[in-house]
């Protein structure tokens, strides 16, 4: 097994959050593995490159930092650039708006050692709530908003090997064993966010491709990252846009090519509109607005797939 671990962070226009993420990583307990951090500055014009160069110079006792400048916008493009640059390393993916806990690096090393058969390892992603968020994000009523616009991934407190019935992880907390990139290929560059738009799907497509290659995906709840809660993500317009784009991406990934828009989607759309018009209860109205946006996204996915 390779004894080298590289934490890869792709960042676009988030200099201040990125710096905090680097600080959290350097505050974490360090494993015995050879360790480094690789940051890809993806189409950044906010001084990220200068911050990284200064960080590299000023933190001589910190984890070794290398950084790459990728001018072409696209998270998948940035990820593939980093992975191609690190063929002999295990790769731990951390988003630029994440906080790792103090045992994160130790738990990654432990997982690589005790599950040598695992091609891909995933951990938990927990919203980093600070008490300023609105109460509705914690409600468990019939009209609760789900999934939340803040990544939240957990399959419980016990390790398990993922199967087809399990919810697939996102890309924010994955560990790629050395050689996986060469075996299954990289991230789909026609999917995923470009800049800070809400497109996604590149991580789900990659994880699905690992499973299609009979790869073993190990869920390890001890590997924890906390996702920054941006107040903008809790605004209604963000919720609706995210629901639309998420559903569009899912359909484009999973439905057969050139499938027509199913008739049942039109019925669902009309039903949800009826609830919106005649509801006198705001949580119910918001819930069905989300459902409307999601159905519209599904329909858009079928339309775009046929057109493209």
Coordinates of N, CA, C and O in Angstrom, one line a residue, residues 136 140 143-149 152 154 167 243 246 287 290-291:
X136 N -36.8 26.2 10.9 CA -37.4 25.2 10.0 C -36.4 24.2 9.5 O -36.8 23.1 9.1
X140 N -39.1 18.2 11.7 CA -39.3 16.9 11.2 C -40.8 16.7 10.9 O -41.3 15.6 11.0
X143 N -44.1 18.6 6.4 CA -43.7 19.5 5.3 C -42.3 20.0 5.5 O -41.9 21.1 5.1
X144 N -41.5 19.1 6.1 CA -40.0 19.5 6.3 C -39.4 19.5 4.9 O -39.7 18.8 4.0
X145 N -38.4 20.4 4.7 CA -37.7 20.5 3.5 C -36.6 19.5 3.5 O -35.7 19.4 4.3
X146 N -36.6 18.6 2.5 CA -35.6 17.6 2.3 C -35.4 17.3 0.8 O -36.4 17.2 0.1
X147 N -34.2 17.1 0.4 CA -33.0 17.3 1.1 C -32.7 18.7 1.4 O -33.0 19.6 0.6
X148 N -32.0 19.0 2.5 CA -31.6 20.4 2.8 C -30.6 20.9 1.8 O -29.8 20.1 1.2
X149 N -30.5 22.2 1.6 CA -29.5 22.8 0.7 C -28.1 22.7 1.2 O -27.2 23.0 0.5
X152 N -25.6 17.0 3.8 CA -25.8 16.3 5.1 C -25.8 14.8 4.7 O -26.8 14.3 4.2
X154 N -25.0 10.9 6.0 CA -24.7 9.9 7.1 C -25.5 8.6 6.8 O -26.7 8.7 6.5
X167 N -27.9 5.1 -0.2 CA -27.7 6.5 -0.7 C -26.2 6.7 -1.0 O -25.4 6.4 -0.2
X243 N -33.3 22.7 -6.0 CA -34.1 21.6 -6.2 C -34.3 21.3 -7.7 O -34.3 20.1 -8.2
X246 N -30.8 20.0 -9.1 CA -30.4 18.7 -8.6 C -31.2 17.6 -9.4 O -30.7 16.6 -9.9
X287 N -43.2 23.8 1.0 CA -43.0 22.4 0.6 C -43.4 22.0 -0.8 O -42.6 21.4 -1.6
X290 N -41.2 23.6 -3.5 CA -40.0 22.8 -3.6 C -40.3 21.6 -4.5 O -39.5 21.2 -5.4
X291 N -41.4 20.9 -4.3 CA -41.7 19.8 -5.1 C -42.0 20.2 -6.6 O -41.6 19.5 -7.5

